[in-house]
Every structure is written in C-alpha cells, then in structure tokens.
Amino acid sequence: MSTPLLTRDTVTPDDADLRVVQWVEQIAELTQPDAIEWVDGSTAETDRLTRLMVETGTLTRLNPEHRPYSFLARSDPSDVARVESRTFICSEREEDAGPTNNWVAPDEMRATLQPLFDGAMRGRTMYVIPFSMGPIGSPLAKLGVQITDSPYVVVSMGIMTRMGTVALRQITEDTEWVPAVHTVGAPLLAGETDVPWPCSDTKYISHFPETREIWSHGSAYGGNALLAKKSFALRIASVIARDEGWLAEHMLLLKMTSPRGRVFHLAAAFPSACGKTNLAMLKPTIPGWKVETIGDDIAWLRPGPDGRLRAINPEAGFFGVAPGTGVSTNATAIETLWGNTIFTNVALREDGDVWWEGLTDKAPDRLTDWQGNPWSPDSGTTAAHPNSRFTVAARQCPIISDDWEDPQGVVIDAIIFGGRRATNAPLVVEARDWEHGVFMGATVSSEQTAAAEGTVGELRRDPFAMLPFCGYNMADHWSHWLDIGQELRRGGRVPRIFQVNWFRKGEDGKFLWPGFGENSRVLEWILERVDGRVPAADSPIGWLPAEDGLNLDGLELKDGALQQLFDVNADSWLAETDDTQKFFDQFDGRVPAAVQKQLDVLRGRLTASKQ
Ligand code: TSX
Ligand code: MN
C-alpha cells in the first residue's frame, strides 16, 4: 500500500502519477521537511489537522452550540491580506507581463527563490495537496498540486477546492497539472517551539506563466497561500485560457428565474469592495423572481460545442470578507455560515461565537478582538480586522443553484461590469455590441474609498476587475476578449454586455440607489433586454432604460434621484475620456484598435450631444 520515500513518515499513494511523485521528491530535497503527508481529503484528516492546530494555538474551536465544527484563526498582525507589491509575473519578456504587473525575469526570480526555499520546511510537515478546479472530471476543470507546510492552508484548500484522492486520481501520464509550492518561510530549529501563525517578512508570490508554476514564500494568508484561487484560477489560468481560447475571469456567477419561469445565467465582474458576494446571494425584492448562487469570485468561461458561452465556478467554497456581512446586507451568507466554517481575524464573543462589524448593529459585550485583546466599542479600533474572512463550502449556501456543479457549465446570457462610482457611471447601461462591452470592461474603475489606498475620490482603474489577477499583458487580455467575441459571433450566440453602478451619489453626498435586494430591478431590466421585452433609449454612452423602463413598483426614490442616476453629463464624461486615453497610453501601443476606436467614437458622440 505505501511506498516510503525520504522519511519514514511518508506514505505515497500507490496510484500517484510518477511525475507528481518525482516533483514531490525534488521539492522535499530542496525544502527539507521532517515529514511528508499526502492529503486525501477525508473528514478524518480534517479532524486530525484541526485538532493539531487547536493544540498548537493556530485555531480556537468555537462553541459547538452556536457554531458547530467551526474555528477561529488569528493571523500574525503582519500577515493580514494579499500583498500585490510582492506578487510577481515572471514571463521571459517584460512586455508579456505588461505595465500593470510586477515583472522579474524567470532566471532572476529562480535565483532569488532558491536560497529562500532551501531548507525552508525544516522541522515541519510538508503536505501534498492534489486538487481540481471545477467539478471532478468536467471538461472545463483543471488540475493542480500544491505543496505547503501550513496545515491551515490544507484545511482551507479542502473547503475551497475539490481536494485529495479524487483529484489525484484524475492526474495520469498525459494530464496537465499545475505545480504550486508554498512555504510559510519559517523553518523550526531542533527543540524550537512553534508560534501560532508562522510566517516571514520575506514575501514572494511568484508566477511563471510560460512553465505554469507557482512559488509562494512567507505568508499563510488568503490568496498569498491558497494558491488554487488567485494564483492558479486567475493568474496562471488566464494564460492557459488565452492559449486555449477561453476566459478565466474575476466574476461571480448567478442563475435568475423570471416569474414566467424563464431561466437566465449571469456573469459579473466587480473590483473589490463592491459587494460581489452580496450580489451572488441576492434576495430579490420584486415579486416572482428567484436568484440562485453559482459562484462569488471566479468564473471560467468557454465557447461550447454549440457556439454558446458556457461557464463554471472553478472553486468549491467562499473565502468572503466578514465585516459588512449581516442579516440586512446578506442574510443568505449568514445562513451559509451556520457551522463547518473557518473564521480568520474576526472577533470572539464571550460565549465562544464570533462577531464582526456589520454582523449586528450593536457590538456584544466583552469581545476579544482579532489580535486576542479585550475590546469594547470605545477601544478606538475595530474588533474584527477589516479584511477578516470566512471560509465555507459553497454547498452550504441555502440558495446554491442545482446546476452549480454542471460539468458542462451554464450558458451565459449576459455579462455585467461594475464599479464603485459616485459620479458619471449610470445605474445601468447596455453596450451597443461586444466591442463596446469590451471597452466597458477595459474601463472598469472605482473611486478610492480609504485614504490609505491613495487620494480619496481618485479613479482607480481596474480593467475587467483583473488588475492584480491577469497573468499576462492587460491590453492583450482585451484583444483576447475581442477574439472570443469573433468566435461567439460565428456561432451566432453572443451574450449581451452591461455596465452597472450601485454607488452613484447625489449632490448631498448620499447614495441615490438603495442597492442590495433592490438591485434585482436592474437585473430584471437586463434580462428583459436579453429577452427583447423592453425598449431602451440611445445615449452617447450606450443603451439606457427607456422612460418607465425600469420596474420601480413599490420603491420610494427621492425626487430627482432617478434622473440623477441616469444623467449623462457630456463635460464630465469628456474629462473622463481624457483620463481613459492616458490610461490606454500606458500600454505602449498594445491597446487593440477596436478598443481605441470605442474611445474615439464615445468622444465623438459626447461632443455631438453638446450641440
Ligand atoms: O454589496 C453591496 N451592494 C450589492 C448588493 C447586492 N453594498 C455594500 C458594498 C460594500 C461591500 C452596497 N452598498 C450596495 C450594493 O448594492 N449599495 C451600497 C450603498 C448603500 C449603502 C447603504 C444604503 C444604501 C446604499 N442604505 C440605505 O439606503 C438605508
Ligand atoms: Mn476576488
């Protein structure tokens, strides 16, 4: 049954692919772990690892009466988020990474990483995690193997992916699989005691798009460490997708059923802090409509044999931001988190349950904050870290769609791009055609919300919400989208593209649109456009809802709010087009002509509208 390798603790599965076994041996030789464990994905294994982490202080078991099979992890205060400044795309040529990525030549990065990984796992167990992104055996799924020395990463990957023996069995002689090596970068000397959250100040999240490898050092947090997610399913997958003719996108997926029983599927891209998970779990306020969740973060989309665009959620769980998630903003997420959940950097209640800002209006008494200190509302800090998270299986979502694991994917009827914009961007606008939609994707932006990220109010460009996640030149990504449009056109079934903005403000600085469940009205309009059931009004920026086109039954908007939500001010839009041109100029002539033409046409229409 077992073939010992390197150390006596090692149990290599008999049927493991030889290339995987050899790679594991090679990484073990480099990183020098005390033991190797092949992860099988069983419940017994999860139980053993969580118990181990409770002993070492990495996890606190929550009160099972309130939150069964759930844990709180407190990270090191220096390791609380993805670090974009330490994320690298190591393509042979700098221009293939493009101006929006950190680029280092592959040889140079290998030379940097070699001494860092040398002996990095001393005193620790090396875990081998085979995983599938997408339903096991789906033609749209892809395989990977992550090596890590963090049991927290193992248990998290077990929630976020299809992990273990089922995935390893998919890897045979001629299967493509992506190797990902992760270390917290904190080797233990003999006799040295461990800390609850080992990590290192030397952080590298490195991607080699040409050889399709991922190497991550120094962090155990989120996307820095759960390499199946942003590193594989977006950065490496976007490169594979470009080469194979499909799309790996930062999009939620949802199914929506009309009162007449017509079923639609939507894919939507939003920058961070726009409430993607909230939209994926929307509770419609309009009667008769139903929303079901397929995914909240990543979509892989591919023109199918019938010419229609099909999509899967490659993930198996949600790694969602906790603060702001409450019964009034996302009751479905709250239901999803009933148990079997890992919470990271939230606050601990006296009764052994969790809390974060926005879970309830009022903080409970005697909280312990995310750093383990006593906390009260007048502490002057937040109880939960603003980037604190829940990690939970998607199947626990009460409105998970029955087709969320369809191996063929779901047919996409409409694609939505959003942003957080106080001005200019209307509540909803439809693109004139695919090229115009690609332009909308290329110009996605959000206004800065926190001074720490830059000047408040300044536009942060986030094309396709992919700025930190595209594994190749962003302008080439737009060309690839144009190519996909060509292919869909040949099949005769092109999804319609829309832009939405829930965050427009009036002169009083207040939000004009109530958002949340009321966004179902906007989705209804989008789907009725897809169905050809409602007229639209032409405007310089695309198709807007015609007079009375948007269903506002039972909704009280302030006087003038509707007009302001759809106002197109030619002068401020023209100023924005100047900014867009500057943004395009960054790409040294790689912006596709069809996208530049969209900008020129937009300027022409805006200028004409002033006459
Ligand atoms: O997630 C949000 N959505 C999408 C919901 C499906 N948020 C939270 C964003 C931070 C992650 C929103 N915030 C949305 C929204 O549609 N809209 C707003 C702005 C807003 C906030 C509060 C109110 C209204 C708008 N409150 C009242 O009107 C009372
Ligand atoms: Mn995301």
mmCIF file of C-alpha atoms in Angstrom, residues 79-347:
data_model
loop_
_atom_site.group_PDB
_atom_site.id
_atom_site.type_symbol
_atom_site.label_atom_id
_atom_site.label_comp_id
_atom_site.label_asym_id
_atom_site.label_seq_id
_atom_site.Cartn_x
_atom_site.Cartn_y
_atom_site.Cartn_z
ATOM 1 C CA ASP A 79 0.091 38.840 7.610
ATOM 2 C CA VAL A 80 -3.476 40.001 7.019
ATOM 3 C CA ALA A 81 -4.001 40.431 3.255
ATOM 4 C CA ARG A 82 -2.791 39.704 -0.258
ATOM 5 C CA VAL A 83 0.353 41.691 -0.953
ATOM 6 C CA GLU A 84 0.210 42.980 -4.503
ATOM 7 C CA SER A 85 3.608 44.650 -4.183
ATOM 8 C CA ARG A 86 5.146 41.190 -3.571
ATOM 9 C CA THR A 87 3.216 39.456 -6.386
ATOM 10 C CA PHE A 88 5.273 38.784 -9.495
ATOM 11 C CA ILE A 89 4.665 37.638 -13.057
ATOM 12 C CA CYS A 90 7.896 36.060 -14.290
ATOM 13 C CA SER A 91 7.480 35.832 -18.051
ATOM 14 C CA GLU A 92 10.550 35.697 -20.295
ATOM 15 C CA ARG A 93 9.719 39.116 -21.756
ATOM 16 C CA GLU A 94 8.693 42.079 -19.626
ATOM 17 C CA GLU A 95 6.118 43.267 -22.161
ATOM 18 C CA ASP A 96 4.261 39.963 -21.772
ATOM 19 C CA ALA A 97 3.623 40.810 -18.115
ATOM 20 C CA GLY A 98 2.663 44.345 -19.111
ATOM 21 C CA PRO A 99 2.846 47.659 -17.262
ATOM 22 C CA THR A 100 0.258 46.708 -14.605
ATOM 23 C CA ASN A 101 2.126 43.678 -13.214
ATOM 24 C CA ASN A 102 5.376 43.424 -11.216
ATOM 25 C CA TRP A 103 7.791 41.694 -13.554
ATOM 26 C CA VAL A 104 11.013 39.841 -12.751
ATOM 27 C CA ALA A 105 12.875 37.674 -15.300
ATOM 28 C CA PRO A 106 12.319 33.948 -14.586
ATOM 29 C CA ASP A 107 16.023 33.128 -14.118
ATOM 30 C CA GLU A 108 16.493 36.031 -11.750
ATOM 31 C CA MET A 109 13.432 35.028 -9.716
ATOM 32 C CA ARG A 110 14.597 31.401 -9.574
ATOM 33 C CA ALA A 111 17.954 32.573 -8.277
ATOM 34 C CA THR A 112 16.188 34.637 -5.603
ATOM 35 C CA LEU A 113 13.806 31.864 -4.572
ATOM 36 C CA GLN A 114 16.330 29.009 -4.464
ATOM 37 C CA PRO A 115 18.055 30.052 -1.218
ATOM 38 C CA LEU A 116 14.721 31.038 0.344
ATOM 39 C CA PHE A 117 13.175 27.599 -0.259
ATOM 40 C CA ASP A 118 16.405 25.784 0.636
ATOM 41 C CA GLY A 119 15.615 24.125 3.975
ATOM 42 C CA ALA A 120 12.507 26.297 4.421
ATOM 43 C CA MET A 121 10.383 23.401 5.744
ATOM 44 C CA ARG A 122 12.890 22.136 8.341
ATOM 45 C CA GLY A 123 11.090 20.995 11.478
ATOM 46 C CA ARG A 124 7.740 20.996 9.686
ATOM 47 C CA THR A 125 5.484 18.596 7.826
ATOM 48 C CA MET A 126 5.191 19.024 4.100
ATOM 49 C CA TYR A 127 1.648 18.413 2.852
ATOM 50 C CA VAL A 128 0.951 17.377 -0.747
ATOM 51 C CA ILE A 129 -2.460 18.633 -1.865
ATOM 52 C CA PRO A 130 -3.843 17.376 -5.184
ATOM 53 C CA PHE A 131 -6.826 19.489 -6.225
ATOM 54 C CA SER A 132 -9.278 20.029 -9.047
ATOM 55 C CA MET A 133 -10.542 23.461 -10.052
ATOM 56 C CA GLY A 134 -14.015 22.711 -11.356
ATOM 57 C CA PRO A 135 -16.156 19.616 -10.833
ATOM 58 C CA ILE A 136 -14.101 16.407 -10.886
ATOM 59 C CA GLY A 137 -13.889 15.171 -14.467
ATOM 60 C CA SER A 138 -15.544 18.260 -16.018
ATOM 61 C CA PRO A 139 -14.118 19.083 -19.468
ATOM 62 C CA LEU A 140 -13.727 22.657 -18.176
ATOM 63 C CA ALA A 141 -11.864 21.651 -14.979
ATOM 64 C CA LYS A 142 -8.087 21.881 -14.440
ATOM 65 C CA LEU A 143 -5.833 20.062 -12.010
ATOM 66 C CA GLY A 144 -3.101 21.213 -9.705
ATOM 67 C CA VAL A 145 -0.934 20.020 -6.854
ATOM 68 C CA GLN A 146 0.039 22.372 -4.049
ATOM 69 C CA ILE A 147 2.800 21.619 -1.622
ATOM 70 C CA THR A 148 2.586 23.522 1.661
ATOM 71 C CA ASP A 149 3.992 23.401 5.181
ATOM 72 C CA SER A 150 0.855 25.011 6.649
ATOM 73 C CA PRO A 151 -1.956 22.785 7.999
ATOM 74 C CA TYR A 152 -4.197 25.911 7.950
ATOM 75 C CA VAL A 153 -3.676 26.022 4.196
ATOM 76 C CA VAL A 154 -4.527 22.301 3.871
ATOM 77 C CA VAL A 155 -7.824 22.645 5.708
ATOM 78 C CA SER A 156 -8.710 25.859 3.829
ATOM 79 C CA MET A 157 -7.888 24.253 0.459
ATOM 80 C CA GLY A 158 -10.189 21.388 1.467
ATOM 81 C CA ILE A 159 -13.053 23.862 1.635
ATOM 82 C CA MET A 160 -12.114 25.960 -1.397
ATOM 83 C CA THR A 161 -11.308 23.141 -3.883
ATOM 84 C CA ARG A 162 -12.089 19.513 -4.655
ATOM 85 C CA MET A 163 -9.051 18.187 -2.835
ATOM 86 C CA GLY A 164 -7.317 14.878 -2.177
ATOM 87 C CA THR A 165 -7.579 11.353 -3.560
ATOM 88 C CA VAL A 166 -10.398 12.201 -6.007
ATOM 89 C CA ALA A 167 -8.217 14.865 -7.607
ATOM 90 C CA LEU A 168 -5.003 12.803 -7.542
ATOM 91 C CA ARG A 169 -6.802 10.003 -9.422
ATOM 92 C CA GLN A 170 -7.531 12.483 -12.225
ATOM 93 C CA ILE A 171 -3.819 13.008 -12.817
ATOM 94 C CA THR A 172 -2.484 10.388 -15.199
ATOM 95 C CA GLU A 173 0.517 10.250 -17.567
ATOM 96 C CA ASP A 174 -0.819 12.775 -20.063
ATOM 97 C CA THR A 175 -2.848 15.065 -17.807
ATOM 98 C CA GLU A 176 -1.816 18.685 -17.499
ATOM 99 C CA TRP A 177 -1.421 19.782 -13.863
ATOM 100 C CA VAL A 178 -0.039 22.944 -12.324
ATOM 101 C CA PRO A 179 2.592 22.610 -9.592
ATOM 102 C CA ALA A 180 2.408 25.151 -6.766
ATOM 103 C CA VAL A 181 4.952 25.326 -3.947
ATOM 104 C CA HIS A 182 4.122 27.182 -0.771
ATOM 105 C CA THR A 183 6.063 27.696 2.437
ATOM 106 C CA VAL A 184 5.392 29.993 5.357
ATOM 107 C CA GLY A 185 9.143 30.547 5.294
ATOM 108 C CA ALA A 186 9.712 29.819 8.988
ATOM 109 C CA PRO A 187 11.821 26.691 9.464
ATOM 110 C CA LEU A 188 11.956 25.337 13.016
ATOM 111 C CA LEU A 189 15.284 24.506 14.576
ATOM 112 C CA ALA A 190 15.547 21.351 16.695
ATOM 113 C CA GLY A 191 13.784 21.959 20.012
ATOM 114 C CA GLU A 192 12.400 25.331 18.937
ATOM 115 C CA THR A 193 8.719 25.817 19.730
ATOM 116 C CA ASP A 194 6.379 26.975 17.024
ATOM 117 C CA VAL A 195 4.260 30.129 17.016
ATOM 118 C CA PRO A 196 0.501 30.006 16.281
ATOM 119 C CA TRP A 197 0.853 31.716 12.903
ATOM 120 C CA PRO A 198 4.321 31.163 11.428
ATOM 121 C CA CYS A 199 5.208 33.446 8.512
ATOM 122 C CA SER A 200 8.103 35.540 7.240
ATOM 123 C CA ASP A 201 8.693 39.172 6.360
ATOM 124 C CA THR A 202 10.250 37.978 3.100
ATOM 125 C CA LYS A 203 7.234 37.543 0.884
ATOM 126 C CA TYR A 204 7.196 36.393 -2.723
ATOM 127 C CA ILE A 205 4.099 35.279 -4.621
ATOM 128 C CA SER A 206 5.722 34.324 -7.918
ATOM 129 C CA HIS A 207 4.111 33.069 -11.102
ATOM 130 C CA PHE A 208 5.874 31.550 -14.085
ATOM 131 C CA PRO A 209 3.242 31.757 -16.830
ATOM 132 C CA GLU A 210 5.325 30.014 -19.513
ATOM 133 C CA THR A 211 6.191 26.965 -17.403
ATOM 134 C CA ARG A 212 2.917 27.258 -15.449
ATOM 135 C CA GLU A 213 4.367 27.135 -11.954
ATOM 136 C CA ILE A 214 3.593 28.993 -8.749
ATOM 137 C CA TRP A 215 6.071 29.616 -5.912
ATOM 138 C CA SER A 216 4.946 31.400 -2.757
ATOM 139 C CA HIS A 217 7.082 32.265 0.282
ATOM 140 C CA GLY A 218 6.411 33.966 3.593
ATOM 141 C CA SER A 219 2.635 34.293 4.013
ATOM 142 C CA ALA A 220 -0.140 31.950 5.155
ATOM 143 C CA TYR A 221 -2.957 34.401 4.389
ATOM 144 C CA GLY A 222 -5.642 34.043 1.703
ATOM 145 C CA GLY A 223 -4.575 34.465 -1.871
ATOM 146 C CA ASN A 224 -0.892 34.523 -0.880
ATOM 147 C CA ALA A 225 -1.149 30.934 0.344
ATOM 148 C CA LEU A 226 -4.302 29.268 -1.020
ATOM 149 C CA LEU A 227 -2.624 29.060 -4.396
ATOM 150 C CA ALA A 228 -5.571 27.409 -6.173
ATOM 151 C CA LYS A 229 -7.506 30.657 -6.007
ATOM 152 C CA LYS A 230 -5.998 33.869 -7.348
ATOM 153 C CA SER A 231 -2.621 32.384 -8.350
ATOM 154 C CA PHE A 232 -3.901 29.362 -10.277
ATOM 155 C CA ALA A 233 -7.563 30.010 -11.138
ATOM 156 C CA LEU A 234 -6.845 33.564 -12.310
ATOM 157 C CA ARG A 235 -3.172 34.359 -12.969
ATOM 158 C CA ILE A 236 -1.977 31.041 -14.427
ATOM 159 C CA ALA A 237 -5.415 30.043 -15.780
ATOM 160 C CA SER A 238 -5.762 33.361 -17.642
ATOM 161 C CA VAL A 239 -2.590 32.477 -19.568
ATOM 162 C CA ILE A 240 -3.750 28.893 -20.265
ATOM 163 C CA ALA A 241 -7.132 30.328 -21.312
ATOM 164 C CA ARG A 242 -5.521 32.795 -23.724
ATOM 165 C CA ASP A 243 -3.586 29.939 -25.335
ATOM 166 C CA GLU A 244 -6.585 27.575 -25.432
ATOM 167 C CA GLY A 245 -9.325 30.027 -26.454
ATOM 168 C CA TRP A 246 -11.316 30.533 -23.264
ATOM 169 C CA LEU A 247 -11.532 33.056 -20.388
ATOM 170 C CA ALA A 248 -10.509 32.895 -16.707
ATOM 171 C CA GLU A 249 -12.249 35.859 -15.088
ATOM 172 C CA HIS A 250 -12.765 37.574 -11.733
ATOM 173 C CA MET A 251 -16.551 37.117 -11.915
ATOM 174 C CA LEU A 252 -19.455 35.911 -9.840
ATOM 175 C CA LEU A 253 -21.999 33.609 -11.457
ATOM 176 C CA LEU A 254 -25.701 33.522 -10.694
ATOM 177 C CA LYS A 255 -28.872 31.930 -12.001
ATOM 178 C CA MET A 256 -32.034 34.012 -12.164
ATOM 179 C CA THR A 257 -35.539 32.724 -12.870
ATOM 180 C CA SER A 258 -38.284 35.076 -14.041
ATOM 181 C CA PRO A 259 -41.893 34.966 -12.809
ATOM 182 C CA ARG A 260 -42.724 33.277 -16.130
ATOM 183 C CA GLY A 261 -40.202 30.537 -15.351
ATOM 184 C CA ARG A 262 -37.534 31.580 -17.847
ATOM 185 C CA VAL A 263 -34.022 30.740 -16.595
ATOM 186 C CA PHE A 264 -31.026 33.035 -17.157
ATOM 187 C CA HIS A 265 -27.386 32.892 -16.127
ATOM 188 C CA LEU A 266 -25.291 35.983 -15.461
ATOM 189 C CA ALA A 267 -21.554 36.549 -15.045
ATOM 190 C CA ALA A 268 -20.466 39.757 -13.320
ATOM 191 C CA ALA A 269 -17.078 41.373 -12.699
ATOM 192 C CA PHE A 270 -16.610 43.942 -9.929
ATOM 193 C CA PRO A 271 -13.495 45.416 -8.302
ATOM 194 C CA SER A 272 -13.005 44.765 -4.587
ATOM 195 C CA ALA A 273 -15.366 46.421 -2.054
ATOM 196 C CA CYS A 274 -18.351 46.390 -4.415
ATOM 197 C CA GLY A 275 -20.216 43.548 -2.699
ATOM 198 C CA LYS A 276 -19.744 40.701 -5.194
ATOM 199 C CA THR A 277 -20.701 38.016 -2.672
ATOM 200 C CA ASN A 278 -23.799 40.054 -1.763
ATOM 201 C CA LEU A 279 -24.878 40.159 -5.418
ATOM 202 C CA ALA A 280 -24.163 36.441 -5.891
ATOM 203 C CA MET A 281 -26.579 35.749 -2.991
ATOM 204 C CA LEU A 282 -29.119 38.474 -3.801
ATOM 205 C CA LYS A 283 -32.624 38.339 -2.297
ATOM 206 C CA PRO A 284 -34.860 39.932 -4.956
ATOM 207 C CA THR A 285 -37.388 42.483 -3.699
ATOM 208 C CA ILE A 286 -39.535 42.210 -6.842
ATOM 209 C CA PRO A 287 -42.218 39.527 -6.739
ATOM 210 C CA GLY A 288 -41.815 36.261 -8.625
ATOM 211 C CA TRP A 289 -38.101 36.487 -9.356
ATOM 212 C CA LYS A 290 -35.645 33.957 -7.918
ATOM 213 C CA VAL A 291 -31.855 34.231 -7.609
ATOM 214 C CA GLU A 292 -29.589 31.241 -7.021
ATOM 215 C CA THR A 293 -25.838 31.274 -6.449
ATOM 216 C CA ILE A 294 -23.256 29.531 -8.630
ATOM 217 C CA GLY A 295 -20.073 31.340 -7.617
ATOM 218 C CA ASP A 296 -18.956 34.549 -5.896
ATOM 219 C CA ASP A 297 -15.434 35.210 -7.179
ATOM 220 C CA ILE A 298 -14.071 33.348 -10.217
ATOM 221 C CA ALA A 299 -15.602 32.102 -13.464
ATOM 222 C CA TRP A 300 -14.056 30.070 -16.258
ATOM 223 C CA LEU A 301 -15.932 30.730 -19.492
ATOM 224 C CA ARG A 302 -15.587 28.841 -22.759
ATOM 225 C CA PRO A 303 -17.441 28.852 -26.069
ATOM 226 C CA GLY A 304 -19.125 25.429 -26.102
ATOM 227 C CA PRO A 305 -19.598 22.963 -28.975
ATOM 228 C CA ASP A 306 -22.970 24.633 -29.690
ATOM 229 C CA GLY A 307 -21.306 28.050 -30.018
ATOM 230 C CA ARG A 308 -22.774 29.364 -26.765
ATOM 231 C CA LEU A 309 -20.608 30.715 -23.938
ATOM 232 C CA ARG A 310 -20.578 28.282 -21.008
ATOM 233 C CA ALA A 311 -19.195 28.933 -17.533
ATOM 234 C CA ILE A 312 -18.174 27.045 -14.417
ATOM 235 C CA ASN A 313 -17.210 28.200 -10.957
ATOM 236 C CA PRO A 314 -13.804 26.534 -10.542
ATOM 237 C CA GLU A 315 -13.986 26.878 -6.757
ATOM 238 C CA ALA A 316 -15.835 24.802 -4.158
ATOM 239 C CA GLY A 317 -16.113 27.391 -1.396
ATOM 240 C CA PHE A 318 -16.378 31.042 -0.453
ATOM 241 C CA PHE A 319 -13.489 32.985 1.060
ATOM 242 C CA GLY A 320 -15.525 36.044 1.880
ATOM 243 C CA VAL A 321 -14.879 39.329 3.687
ATOM 244 C CA ALA A 322 -16.702 39.142 7.051
ATOM 245 C CA PRO A 323 -17.147 42.853 8.012
ATOM 246 C CA GLY A 324 -20.274 44.267 6.419
ATOM 247 C CA THR A 325 -21.882 40.832 6.112
ATOM 248 C CA GLY A 326 -25.076 40.818 8.189
ATOM 249 C CA VAL A 327 -28.734 39.858 8.088
ATOM 250 C CA SER A 328 -29.682 43.178 6.447
ATOM 251 C CA THR A 329 -26.928 43.091 3.787
ATOM 252 C CA ASN A 330 -26.599 39.353 3.055
ATOM 253 C CA ALA A 331 -28.885 37.103 5.090
ATOM 254 C CA THR A 332 -28.035 34.146 2.834
ATOM 255 C CA ALA A 333 -24.332 34.359 3.674
ATOM 256 C CA ILE A 334 -25.207 34.451 7.378
ATOM 257 C CA GLU A 335 -27.266 31.263 6.929
ATOM 258 C CA THR A 336 -24.388 29.672 5.000
ATOM 259 C CA LEU A 337 -22.041 30.226 7.958
ATOM 260 C CA TRP A 338 -24.067 28.152 10.470
ATOM 261 C CA GLY A 339 -21.147 25.735 11.008
ATOM 262 C CA ASN A 340 -18.202 23.955 9.310
ATOM 263 C CA THR A 341 -16.604 27.375 8.870
ATOM 264 C CA ILE A 342 -13.116 28.717 9.452
ATOM 265 C CA PHE A 343 -13.139 32.361 10.513
ATOM 266 C CA THR A 344 -9.885 34.288 10.280
ATOM 267 C CA ASN A 345 -9.218 37.532 12.178
ATOM 268 C CA VAL A 346 -12.797 38.134 13.346
ATOM 269 C CA ALA A 347 -13.659 38.943 16.976
#
